[in-house]
DNA sequence: CCTCGACGATCAGGATACGCATGCATGTTC
DNA sequence: GAACATGCATGCGTATCCTGATCGTCGAGG
């Protein structure tokens, strides 16, 4: 899962970036509205954290531009002001949630998790596909109830696939969503990690669709449509 | 749009109901967890407003039951408590948003709007022709609900035909849209793939119009209504 | 109704691109 | 500095694709 943070205060921004990366997200950080808008328009994000009090361009303006462009990623708005009218304005401008500063980092993470879960159409924080379970809260993965140790990248890859269960995900899409910008797209790392995940969870977990990408299917919601 | 309110405090509940009705929603009001759960399970709602501090059954429990039953309507949780851990628990239990009491009615409405907008925003990009369904988002094809495995080229060909359902598509047109430039036009690959698709999906899916090309028709919108 | 020409369908073999697995060098973490 | 994670390069096996030949079918005209 890849996140964009648009925050003009360098300390807070960098701190958020670090925390989120430790949580298992790929994070890009932008420090002003113009650059932030550009990033959000050109790159693929699963969620955006947007500070309203930006220099140059106002956060709400940026948000409005994205929505006009048809961008649908969920946006979590940060506001220093504690007036509910601002919140209402933010929500109506297309924000999906907001958080007033100062806030607990845990709460930010929980809200982010909920946003991504919701935007990918999942009802709970525990993703299940056959014998494999992935708890987005604890970041744990189990196979037949047995805990499985995954590395950071393996987890990111699996998590993205499980969030998009049943969908055919191209290699490019995977690269765009588990790495932050500046990554060699002509590389076979995705294949390598798919191999490693299969070794740990079984070969049948991830299906290859030749020429298109990969797909993670749940035997439970198979046929019988 | 139809809303369910589960709120044990009669005054607040009734007031909310009135306000939302004036805003243009159809509103059902339930005053305890058990009844609320029943309503949510049996009726069709576009969103639910759920108070956590309920008598009898706890709000979080009700929410958990709905999610287990596969209910996906967006849920806005109301909580009197202002501890972020409760909020985190609520979000992770499957809530889509929460609001701490006391709150401004305007804010509630704005959040509700945002929730519904998001949950209905995902128009299904599914192409249907008779027994065949092709989901462009997930890249999957089903026949009578049974998933069918197509190769990349087969998928491209079928996809193009389904996008132009009912139209007669020439072989040249197919080649131009399936292959990038510079492809031997005097080749019979199209015929080969049509054959393969027919083998997988049935001979009647693709109709041959001799001398002109192919056409994919939906019995549903056949000539003569 | 039959014949014939033209077009489309089908089949099978070889070429190729694709994905898999493994080893190794470089980074990162404790 | 050791253990581990990551990403790149290589060689290999195979599903997939294209080609070309043959077979089948449609439809018009005799």
Short mmCIF file of C-alpha atoms (C1' of nucleotides) in Angstrom, two decimals:
data_model
loop_
_atom_site.label_atom_id
_atom_site.label_comp_id
_atom_site.label_asym_id
_atom_site.label_seq_id
_atom_site.Cartn_x
_atom_site.Cartn_y
_atom_site.Cartn_z
CA UNK A 1 0.00 0.00 0.00
CA UNK A 2 1.36 3.34 -1.05
CA UNK A 3 0.62 6.61 0.72
CA UNK A 4 1.17 10.24 -0.17
CA UNK A 5 1.69 12.74 2.63
CA UNK A 6 1.24 16.42 1.82
CA UNK A 7 2.47 18.31 4.86
CA UNK A 8 4.36 21.60 4.91
CA UNK A 9 5.82 21.19 8.37
CA UNK A 10 9.01 19.19 7.68
CA UNK A 11 9.41 17.69 11.15
CA UNK A 12 5.89 16.32 11.34
CA UNK A 13 5.94 15.16 7.75
CA UNK A 14 9.19 13.28 8.08
CA UNK A 15 8.11 11.75 11.35
CA UNK A 16 4.85 10.54 9.81
CA UNK A 17 6.70 9.13 6.84
CA UNK A 18 9.04 7.16 9.05
CA UNK A 19 6.25 5.83 11.24
CA UNK A 20 4.13 4.78 8.30
CA UNK A 21 7.06 3.11 6.60
CA UNK A 22 7.71 1.12 9.74
CA UNK A 23 4.06 0.13 9.68
CA UNK A 24 4.56 -1.32 6.23
CA UNK A 25 3.49 1.37 3.80
CA UNK A 26 5.41 2.81 0.89
CA UNK A 27 5.38 6.55 1.51
CA UNK A 28 6.03 9.64 -0.58
CA UNK A 29 6.29 13.00 1.15
CA UNK A 30 5.48 16.33 -0.42
CA UNK A 31 5.99 19.65 1.33
CA UNK A 32 3.81 22.03 -0.63
CA UNK A 33 0.48 22.08 -2.40
CA UNK A 34 1.71 22.40 -5.95
CA UNK A 35 4.14 19.52 -5.76
CA UNK A 36 1.67 17.49 -3.74
CA UNK A 37 -1.01 18.00 -6.34
CA UNK A 38 1.36 16.91 -9.08
CA UNK A 39 2.38 13.78 -7.21
CA UNK A 40 -1.20 12.81 -6.50
CA UNK A 41 -2.15 13.36 -10.12
CA UNK A 42 0.67 11.40 -11.67
CA UNK A 43 1.44 8.57 -9.27
CA UNK A 44 -0.70 5.74 -7.97
CA UNK A 45 -1.68 6.03 -4.32
CA UNK A 46 -3.90 3.95 -2.08
CA UNK A 47 -4.53 6.86 0.26
CA UNK A 48 -3.47 10.47 0.77
CA UNK A 49 -2.85 12.38 3.99
CA UNK A 50 -3.44 16.05 3.27
CA UNK A 51 -2.72 19.01 5.53
CA UNK A 52 -5.19 21.82 4.97
CA UNK A 53 -2.90 24.61 6.11
CA UNK A 54 -0.48 24.63 3.21
CA UNK A 55 1.50 27.54 1.78
CA UNK A 56 0.96 28.55 -1.88
CA UNK A 57 -2.09 26.46 -2.67
CA UNK A 58 -4.68 25.65 -0.04
CA UNK A 59 -5.24 22.00 0.80
CA UNK A 60 -8.92 22.15 -0.04
CA UNK A 61 -8.07 23.51 -3.47
CA UNK A 62 -5.68 20.65 -4.11
CA UNK A 63 -8.33 18.19 -3.03
CA UNK A 64 -10.90 19.79 -5.29
CA UNK A 65 -8.51 19.59 -8.24
CA UNK A 66 -7.89 15.90 -7.68
CA UNK A 67 -11.59 15.13 -7.52
CA UNK A 68 -12.19 17.12 -10.67
CA UNK A 69 -9.50 15.09 -12.37
CA UNK A 70 -11.37 11.97 -11.35
CA UNK A 71 -8.94 10.83 -8.69
CA UNK A 72 -10.76 8.55 -6.29
CA UNK A 73 -8.13 7.66 -3.71
CA UNK A 74 -9.33 8.17 -0.14
CA UNK A 75 -8.10 11.39 1.43
CA UNK A 76 -7.51 11.92 5.14
CA UNK A 77 -7.46 15.61 5.93
CA UNK A 78 -5.36 17.08 8.72
CA UNK A 79 -6.48 20.34 10.21
CA UNK A 80 -5.01 22.45 12.96
CA UNK A 81 -8.22 24.36 13.29
CA UNK A 82 -10.88 22.89 15.47
CA UNK A 83 -13.91 24.44 13.88
CA UNK A 84 -16.49 22.00 12.66
CA UNK A 85 -17.34 24.21 9.70
CA UNK A 86 -13.88 23.55 8.29
CA UNK A 87 -14.42 19.86 8.74
CA UNK A 88 -17.73 20.04 6.92
CA UNK A 89 -16.13 22.00 4.10
CA UNK A 90 -13.39 19.41 3.88
CA UNK A 91 -15.75 16.49 3.75
CA UNK A 92 -17.90 18.15 1.13
CA UNK A 93 -14.84 18.97 -0.94
CA UNK A 94 -14.30 15.24 -1.25
CA UNK A 95 -12.34 14.29 1.84
CA UNK A 96 -13.09 10.86 3.26
CA UNK A 97 -12.05 11.55 6.82
CA UNK A 98 -10.34 14.20 8.85
CA UNK A 99 -8.20 14.43 11.94
CA UNK A 100 -7.60 17.50 14.08
CA UNK A 101 -4.09 18.31 15.25
CA UNK A 102 -2.68 17.37 17.58
CA UNK A 103 -3.50 13.69 17.22
CA UNK A 104 -2.31 10.33 18.43
CA UNK A 105 -0.23 8.55 15.82
CA UNK A 106 -2.13 5.36 16.62
CA UNK A 107 -5.37 7.01 15.72
CA UNK A 108 -3.98 8.26 12.44
CA UNK A 109 -2.82 4.76 11.56
CA UNK A 110 -6.15 3.24 12.55
CA UNK A 111 -8.05 5.74 10.41
CA UNK A 112 -5.71 5.19 7.51
CA UNK A 113 -6.23 1.45 7.81
CA UNK A 114 -9.99 1.91 7.89
CA UNK A 115 -9.89 4.17 4.85
CA UNK A 116 -7.88 1.73 2.79
CA UNK A 117 -9.96 -1.19 3.97
CA UNK A 118 -13.13 0.60 3.01
CA UNK A 119 -11.86 1.85 -0.32
CA UNK A 120 -10.84 -1.64 -1.33
CA UNK A 121 -14.23 -3.00 -0.36
CA UNK A 122 -13.24 -5.03 2.67
CA UNK A 123 -15.49 -5.15 5.72
CA UNK A 124 -13.03 -6.08 8.45
CA UNK A 125 -9.38 -5.60 9.28
CA UNK A 126 -8.71 -9.30 8.92
CA UNK A 127 -8.28 -10.44 5.36
CA UNK A 128 -8.94 -14.11 4.66
CA UNK A 129 -8.21 -16.21 1.61
CA UNK A 130 -8.41 -19.93 2.08
CA UNK A 131 -5.89 -21.05 4.67
CA UNK A 132 -4.20 -17.69 4.72
CA UNK A 133 -5.16 -14.93 7.11
CA UNK A 134 -3.67 -11.47 7.23
CA UNK A 135 -4.45 -9.16 10.11
CA UNK A 136 -3.87 -5.59 8.98
CA UNK A 137 -3.91 -4.39 12.58
CA UNK A 138 -1.08 -6.50 13.91
CA UNK A 139 0.59 -7.11 10.57
CA UNK A 140 0.55 -10.83 11.23
CA UNK A 141 0.03 -13.58 8.71
CA UNK A 142 -1.05 -17.10 9.53
CA UNK A 143 -1.32 -20.27 7.49
CA UNK A 144 -3.78 -22.81 8.87
CA UNK A 145 -3.58 -20.87 12.12
CA UNK A 146 0.19 -21.20 12.27
CA UNK A 147 2.01 -17.87 12.29
CA UNK A 148 4.21 -17.28 9.27
CA UNK A 149 7.14 -14.92 9.27
CA UNK A 150 7.17 -12.65 6.25
CA UNK A 151 9.69 -9.98 5.42
CA UNK A 152 8.59 -6.39 4.90
CA UNK A 153 8.38 -6.60 1.13
CA UNK A 154 6.73 -9.99 1.16
CA UNK A 155 4.10 -8.58 3.49
CA UNK A 156 3.48 -5.52 1.33
CA UNK A 157 3.04 -7.64 -1.75
CA UNK A 158 0.74 -10.13 -0.07
CA UNK A 159 -1.23 -7.38 1.60
CA UNK A 160 -1.90 -5.63 -1.67
CA UNK A 161 -3.05 -8.83 -3.29
CA UNK A 162 -5.31 -9.69 -0.36
CA UNK A 163 -6.84 -6.23 -0.37
CA UNK A 164 -7.68 -6.85 -4.00
CA UNK A 165 -8.71 -10.45 -3.68
CA UNK A 166 -10.02 -11.96 -6.89
CA UNK A 167 -8.66 -9.21 -9.06
CA UNK A 168 -5.94 -9.73 -11.62
CA UNK A 169 -3.12 -7.43 -10.60
CA UNK A 170 -0.46 -6.54 -13.14
CA UNK A 171 3.20 -6.43 -12.29
CA UNK A 172 3.31 -2.71 -12.95
CA UNK A 173 0.42 -2.14 -10.58
CA UNK A 174 2.22 -4.07 -7.88
CA UNK A 175 5.42 -2.12 -8.36
CA UNK A 176 3.52 1.16 -8.26
CA UNK A 177 1.77 0.28 -5.03
CA UNK A 178 4.47 -1.34 -2.95
CA UNK A 179 7.38 0.91 -3.83
CA UNK A 180 7.62 4.67 -3.59
CA UNK A 181 8.67 6.55 -6.69
CA UNK A 182 12.07 6.01 -8.27
CA UNK A 183 12.17 2.32 -8.74
CA UNK A 184 13.39 0.41 -11.72
CA UNK A 185 10.27 -0.87 -13.42
CA UNK A 186 12.28 -3.25 -15.59
CA UNK A 187 13.18 -5.57 -12.82
CA UNK A 188 12.04 -9.03 -11.85
CA UNK A 189 11.77 -8.41 -8.12
CA UNK A 190 8.05 -8.96 -8.14
CA UNK A 191 8.55 -12.44 -9.52
CA UNK A 192 11.21 -13.07 -6.92
CA UNK A 193 8.91 -12.10 -4.08
CA UNK A 194 6.02 -14.06 -5.48
CA UNK A 195 8.31 -17.08 -5.48
CA UNK A 196 9.34 -16.48 -1.88
CA UNK A 197 5.76 -16.01 -0.70
CA UNK A 198 4.76 -19.20 -2.45
CA UNK A 199 7.52 -21.04 -0.65
CA UNK A 200 6.17 -19.89 2.69
CA UNK A 201 2.44 -20.11 2.05
CA UNK A 202 2.12 -22.72 -0.65
CA UNK A 203 2.23 -22.51 -4.41
CA UNK A 204 -1.53 -22.36 -4.84
CA UNK A 205 -2.00 -19.12 -2.93
CA UNK A 206 -1.06 -16.84 -5.79
CA UNK A 207 -2.26 -17.66 -9.28
CA UNK A 208 -0.31 -16.53 -12.31
CA UNK A 209 -2.23 -15.19 -15.25
CA UNK A 210 0.31 -15.29 -17.99
CA UNK A 211 0.74 -12.01 -19.80
CA UNK A 212 -1.53 -10.16 -17.39
CA UNK A 213 -0.31 -10.51 -13.84
CA UNK A 214 -1.15 -12.27 -10.63
CA UNK A 215 -4.31 -12.97 -8.74
CA UNK A 216 -5.11 -14.15 -5.27
CA UNK A 217 -8.30 -16.18 -5.06
CA UNK A 218 -10.35 -17.34 -2.16
CA UNK A 219 -11.68 -20.86 -2.69
CA UNK A 220 -14.57 -19.81 -0.46
CA UNK A 221 -16.08 -17.35 -2.87
CA UNK A 222 -15.30 -19.33 -5.98
CA UNK A 223 -17.96 -20.50 -8.45
CA UNK A 224 -21.64 -20.63 -7.81
CA UNK A 225 -22.24 -16.95 -8.58
CA UNK B 1 -31.30 6.73 0.19
CA UNK B 2 -32.39 4.85 3.25
CA UNK B 3 -30.76 5.19 6.64
CA UNK B 4 -31.00 3.17 9.83
CA UNK B 5 -30.39 4.87 13.17
CA UNK B 6 -29.66 2.67 16.18
CA UNK B 7 -29.76 4.97 19.19
CA UNK B 8 -31.09 4.20 22.66
CA UNK B 9 -31.60 7.76 23.75
CA UNK B 10 -35.12 8.56 22.44
CA UNK B 11 -34.78 12.33 22.31
CA UNK B 12 -31.55 12.33 20.33
CA UNK B 13 -32.76 9.53 18.09
CA UNK B 14 -36.02 11.20 17.21
CA UNK B 15 -34.31 14.50 16.62
CA UNK B 16 -31.80 12.91 14.28
CA UNK B 17 -34.55 11.09 12.41
CA UNK B 18 -36.45 14.33 11.87
CA UNK B 19 -33.39 16.23 10.72
CA UNK B 20 -32.31 13.51 8.29
CA UNK B 21 -35.80 13.19 6.90
CA UNK B 22 -35.83 16.91 6.25
CA UNK B 23 -32.55 16.47 4.45
CA UNK B 24 -34.17 13.96 2.15
CA UNK B 25 -33.38 10.54 3.53
CA UNK B 26 -35.75 7.72 4.39
CA UNK B 27 -35.03 6.92 8.02
CA UNK B 28 -35.75 3.98 10.30
CA UNK B 29 -35.12 4.34 14.01
CA UNK B 30 -34.30 1.51 16.36
CA UNK B 31 -33.84 1.96 20.11
CA UNK B 32 -31.92 -1.13 21.15
CA UNK B 33 -29.17 -3.41 19.87
CA UNK B 34 -31.22 -6.53 19.29
CA UNK B 35 -33.92 -4.83 17.27
CA UNK B 36 -31.33 -2.71 15.50
CA UNK B 37 -29.38 -5.79 14.49
CA UNK B 38 -32.52 -7.42 13.15
CA UNK B 39 -33.44 -4.36 11.13
CA UNK B 40 -29.97 -4.05 9.64
CA UNK B 41 -29.94 -7.73 8.74
CA UNK B 42 -33.32 -7.88 7.06
CA UNK B 43 -33.79 -4.49 5.44
CA UNK B 44 -31.79 -2.73 2.79
CA UNK B 45 -29.95 0.37 3.96
CA UNK B 46 -27.56 2.72 2.27
CA UNK B 47 -25.95 3.65 5.55
CA UNK B 48 -26.30 3.02 9.28
CA UNK B 49 -25.76 5.34 12.23
CA UNK B 50 -24.87 3.22 15.24
CA UNK B 51 -24.53 4.28 18.86
CA UNK B 52 -21.89 2.29 20.73
CA UNK B 53 -23.39 2.76 24.19
CA UNK B 54 -26.46 0.56 23.79
CA UNK B 55 -28.32 -1.44 26.44
CA UNK B 56 -28.58 -5.23 26.07
CA UNK B 57 -26.16 -5.74 23.18
CA UNK B 58 -23.09 -3.57 22.71
CA UNK B 59 -22.89 -1.57 19.51
CA UNK B 60 -19.56 -3.08 18.55
CA UNK B 61 -21.07 -6.56 18.85
CA UNK B 62 -23.93 -5.63 16.55
CA UNK B 63 -21.47 -4.22 14.06
CA UNK B 64 -19.39 -7.38 14.22
CA UNK B 65 -22.47 -9.53 13.59
CA UNK B 66 -23.45 -7.53 10.54
CA UNK B 67 -19.99 -7.79 9.06
CA UNK B 68 -19.94 -11.51 9.69
CA UNK B 69 -23.25 -11.79 7.89
CA UNK B 70 -21.65 -10.08 4.95
CA UNK B 71 -23.45 -6.77 5.31
CA UNK B 72 -21.38 -4.10 3.63
CA UNK B 73 -23.40 -0.93 4.19
CA UNK B 74 -21.26 1.91 5.54
CA UNK B 75 -21.56 2.38 9.29
CA UNK B 76 -21.08 5.65 11.13
CA UNK B 77 -20.40 4.99 14.81
CA UNK B 78 -21.47 7.37 17.55
CA UNK B 79 -19.54 7.28 20.80
CA UNK B 80 -19.89 9.23 24.01
CA UNK B 81 -16.46 8.19 25.09
CA UNK B 82 -13.58 10.28 23.89
CA UNK B 83 -10.76 7.78 24.19
CA UNK B 84 -8.96 7.08 20.96
CA UNK B 85 -8.63 3.41 21.81
CA UNK B 86 -12.40 3.05 21.56
CA UNK B 87 -12.32 4.76 18.22
CA UNK B 88 -9.58 2.47 17.02
CA UNK B 89 -11.57 -0.58 18.18
CA UNK B 90 -14.63 0.72 16.37
CA UNK B 91 -12.83 1.36 13.14
CA UNK B 92 -11.17 -2.02 13.21
CA UNK B 93 -14.46 -3.76 13.98
CA UNK B 94 -15.66 -2.61 10.60
CA UNK B 95 -16.95 0.91 11.17
CA UNK B 96 -16.40 3.29 8.31
CA UNK B 97 -16.36 6.43 10.39
CA UNK B 98 -17.14 7.61 13.86
CA UNK B 99 -18.32 10.74 15.59
CA UNK B 100 -17.88 11.66 19.24
CA UNK B 101 -20.80 13.09 21.17
CA UNK B 102 -21.66 15.82 21.38
CA UNK B 103 -21.58 16.74 17.71
CA UNK B 104 -22.95 19.34 15.34
CA UNK B 105 -25.80 17.98 13.25
CA UNK B 106 -24.27 19.56 10.18
CA UNK B 107 -21.14 17.54 10.68
CA UNK B 108 -23.10 14.34 10.99
CA UNK B 109 -24.88 15.05 7.74
CA UNK B 110 -21.66 15.89 5.96
CA UNK B 111 -20.05 12.66 7.11
CA UNK B 112 -23.07 10.66 6.11
CA UNK B 113 -22.97 12.22 2.66
CA UNK B 114 -19.30 11.40 2.34
CA UNK B 115 -19.92 7.81 3.37
CA UNK B 116 -22.71 7.24 0.90
CA UNK B 117 -20.87 8.97 -1.89
CA UNK B 118 -17.94 6.66 -1.41
CA UNK B 119 -19.90 3.47 -1.03
CA UNK B 120 -21.92 4.09 -4.19
CA UNK B 121 -19.05 5.61 -6.12
CA UNK B 122 -17.82 2.26 -7.33
CA UNK B 123 -19.99 1.65 -10.33
CA UNK B 124 -19.43 -1.93 -11.40
CA UNK B 125 -17.59 -2.05 -14.68
CA UNK B 126 -19.02 -5.37 -15.71
CA UNK B 127 -19.84 -6.30 -19.26
CA UNK B 128 -22.57 -8.86 -19.71
CA UNK B 129 -23.66 -10.82 -22.75
CA UNK B 130 -25.92 -13.77 -22.10
CA UNK B 131 -24.15 -16.26 -19.87
CA UNK B 132 -20.85 -14.52 -20.28
CA UNK B 133 -19.66 -11.86 -17.88
CA UNK B 134 -16.45 -9.90 -18.15
CA UNK B 135 -15.33 -7.71 -15.30
CA UNK B 136 -12.98 -5.12 -16.71
CA UNK B 137 -11.78 -4.07 -13.29
CA UNK B 138 -10.74 -7.48 -12.09
CA UNK B 139 -9.95 -8.81 -15.53
CA UNK B 140 -12.06 -11.92 -15.04
CA UNK B 141 -14.46 -13.80 -17.22
CA UNK B 142 -17.22 -16.09 -16.04
CA UNK B 143 -19.60 -18.41 -17.86
CA UNK B 144 -22.79 -19.14 -15.97
CA UNK B 145 -20.98 -17.87 -12.89
CA UNK B 146 -18.13 -20.30 -13.38
CA UNK B 147 -14.76 -18.63 -13.77
CA UNK B 148 -13.15 -19.27 -17.14
CA UNK B 149 -9.43 -19.10 -17.70
CA UNK B 150 -8.52 -17.12 -20.78
CA UNK B 151 -5.10 -16.33 -22.11
CA UNK B 152 -4.01 -12.75 -22.64
CA UNK B 153 -4.88 -12.64 -26.33
CA UNK B 154 -8.15 -14.43 -25.87
CA UNK B 155 -9.09 -11.92 -23.22
CA UNK B 156 -8.18 -8.94 -25.37
CA UNK B 157 -10.22 -10.24 -28.26
CA UNK B 158 -13.25 -11.05 -26.15
CA UNK B 159 -12.99 -7.77 -24.32
CA UNK B 160 -13.03 -5.79 -27.54
CA UNK B 161 -16.05 -7.65 -28.82
CA UNK B 162 -17.93 -7.17 -25.57
CA UNK B 163 -17.16 -3.49 -25.54
CA UNK B 164 -18.77 -3.31 -28.96
CA UNK B 165 -21.61 -5.66 -28.26
CA UNK B 166 -24.04 -6.04 -31.14
CA UNK B 167 -21.75 -4.38 -33.64
CA UNK B 168 -20.17 -6.24 -36.53
CA UNK B 169 -16.43 -6.04 -36.07
CA UNK B 170 -14.15 -6.67 -39.02
CA UNK B 171 -11.03 -8.75 -38.75
CA UNK B 172 -8.88 -5.74 -39.57
CA UNK B 173 -10.50 -3.75 -36.81
CA UNK B 174 -9.76 -6.51 -34.35
CA UNK B 175 -6.15 -6.76 -35.41
CA UNK B 176 -5.73 -3.02 -35.12
CA UNK B 177 -7.08 -2.95 -31.61
CA UNK B 178 -5.51 -6.08 -30.22
CA UNK B 179 -2.03 -5.72 -31.59
CA UNK B 180 0.20 -2.71 -31.56
CA UNK B 181 1.22 -1.54 -35.00
CA UNK B 182 3.23 -3.63 -37.43
CA UNK B 183 1.46 -6.87 -37.42
CA UNK B 184 1.03 -9.10 -40.40
CA UNK B 185 -2.50 -8.37 -41.55
CA UNK B 186 -2.51 -11.46 -43.75
CA UNK B 187 -2.62 -13.81 -40.84
CA UNK B 188 -5.39 -15.98 -39.52
CA UNK B 189 -4.66 -15.52 -35.83
CA UNK B 190 -7.99 -13.88 -35.26
CA UNK B 191 -9.78 -16.95 -36.53
CA UNK B 192 -7.59 -19.10 -34.33
CA UNK B 193 -8.49 -17.14 -31.21
CA UNK B 194 -12.15 -17.01 -32.10
CA UNK B 195 -12.05 -20.78 -32.28
CA UNK B 196 -10.40 -21.03 -28.88
CA UNK B 197 -12.82 -18.65 -27.24
CA UNK B 198 -15.73 -20.59 -28.70
CA UNK B 199 -14.28 -23.77 -27.24
CA UNK B 200 -14.16 -22.22 -23.82
CA UNK B 201 -17.37 -20.22 -23.84
CA UNK B 202 -19.56 -22.03 -26.32
CA UNK B 203 -19.94 -21.75 -30.06
CA UNK B 204 -22.92 -19.44 -29.92
CA UNK B 205 -21.14 -16.61 -28.13
CA UNK B 206 -19.49 -15.18 -31.21
CA UNK B 207 -21.44 -14.99 -34.46
CA UNK B 208 -19.68 -15.05 -37.80
CA UNK B 209 -20.90 -12.67 -40.45
CA UNK B 210 -19.44 -14.06 -43.58
CA UNK B 211 -17.40 -11.57 -45.55
CA UNK B 212 -17.69 -8.88 -42.90
CA UNK B 213 -16.39 -10.06 -39.58
CA UNK B 214 -17.66 -11.13 -36.21
CA UNK B 215 -20.33 -9.98 -33.85
CA UNK B 216 -21.13 -10.64 -30.24
CA UNK B 217 -24.80 -10.42 -29.42
CA UNK B 218 -26.65 -10.38 -26.16
CA UNK B 219 -29.83 -12.46 -26.30
CA UNK B 220 -31.21 -10.04 -23.74
CA UNK B 221 -31.32 -7.08 -26.07
CA UNK B 222 -32.04 -9.07 -29.18
CA UNK B 223 -33.98 -7.60 -32.08
CA UNK B 224 -37.72 -7.42 -31.55
CA UNK B 225 -37.63 -6.58 -27.85
"C1'" DC C 1 -30.68 -30.23 -56.41
"C1'" DC C 2 -25.84 -30.37 -57.35
"C1'" DT C 3 -21.41 -28.30 -58.07
"C1'" DC C 4 -17.94 -25.26 -57.33
"C1'" DG C 5 -15.49 -21.38 -55.48
"C1'" DA C 6 -14.53 -18.70 -51.65
"C1'" DC C 7 -14.27 -18.05 -47.10
"C1'" DG C 8 -13.87 -19.62 -42.43
"C1'" DA C 9 -12.61 -23.34 -38.93
"C1'" DT C 10 -9.49 -26.41 -37.12
"C1'" DC C 11 -5.19 -28.75 -36.24
"C1'" DA C 12 -0.38 -29.44 -35.14
"C1'" DG C 13 4.54 -28.14 -34.90
"C1'" DG C 14 8.11 -24.86 -34.08
"C1'" DA C 15 9.52 -20.30 -32.26
"C1'" DT C 16 9.37 -17.26 -28.62
"C1'" DA C 17 8.34 -14.64 -24.93
"C1'" DC C 18 7.19 -15.26 -20.26
"C1'" DG C 19 7.63 -16.56 -15.68
"C1'" DC C 20 10.35 -19.45 -12.22
"C1'" DA C 21 14.14 -20.61 -9.51
"C1'" DT C 22 18.57 -19.99 -7.86
"C1'" DG C 23 22.97 -17.67 -6.74
"C1'" DC C 24 25.31 -13.62 -5.61
"C1'" DA C 25 26.33 -8.78 -4.46
"C1'" DT C 26 24.83 -4.99 -1.96
"C1'" DG C 27 22.17 -2.75 1.93
"C1'" DT C 28 20.23 -2.75 6.34
"C1'" DT C 29 19.57 -3.90 11.08
"C1'" DC C 30 20.70 -5.31 15.59
"C1'" DG D 1 30.37 -7.80 12.32
"C1'" DA D 2 26.89 -11.29 11.78
"C1'" DA D 3 22.47 -12.22 10.26
"C1'" DC D 4 19.12 -11.05 7.45
"C1'" DA D 5 16.61 -8.76 3.74
"C1'" DT D 6 16.63 -7.01 -0.81
"C1'" DG D 7 17.22 -6.70 -5.73
"C1'" DC D 8 19.65 -8.00 -9.89
"C1'" DA D 9 21.39 -11.47 -13.31
"C1'" DT D 10 21.39 -15.86 -15.21
"C1'" DG D 11 19.73 -20.14 -17.22
"C1'" DC D 12 15.91 -23.17 -17.76
"C1'" DG D 13 11.25 -25.02 -18.68
"C1'" DT D 14 6.93 -24.23 -20.61
"C1'" DA D 15 2.47 -22.03 -21.83
"C1'" DT D 16 1.22 -19.31 -25.35
"C1'" DC D 17 1.30 -17.64 -29.98
"C1'" DC D 18 1.83 -17.70 -34.86
"C1'" DT D 19 2.25 -20.10 -39.16
"C1'" DG D 20 0.87 -22.90 -42.80
"C1'" DA D 21 -1.74 -26.67 -44.38
"C1'" DT D 22 -5.92 -29.10 -44.50
"C1'" DC D 23 -10.66 -29.69 -43.75
"C1'" DG D 24 -15.42 -27.91 -43.46
"C1'" DT D 25 -19.19 -25.00 -44.74
"C1'" DC D 26 -21.86 -21.55 -46.90
"C1'" DG D 27 -24.21 -19.76 -50.84
"C1'" DA D 28 -24.82 -18.60 -55.66
"C1'" DG D 29 -25.56 -20.19 -60.24
"C1'" DG D 30 -26.29 -23.64 -63.44
#
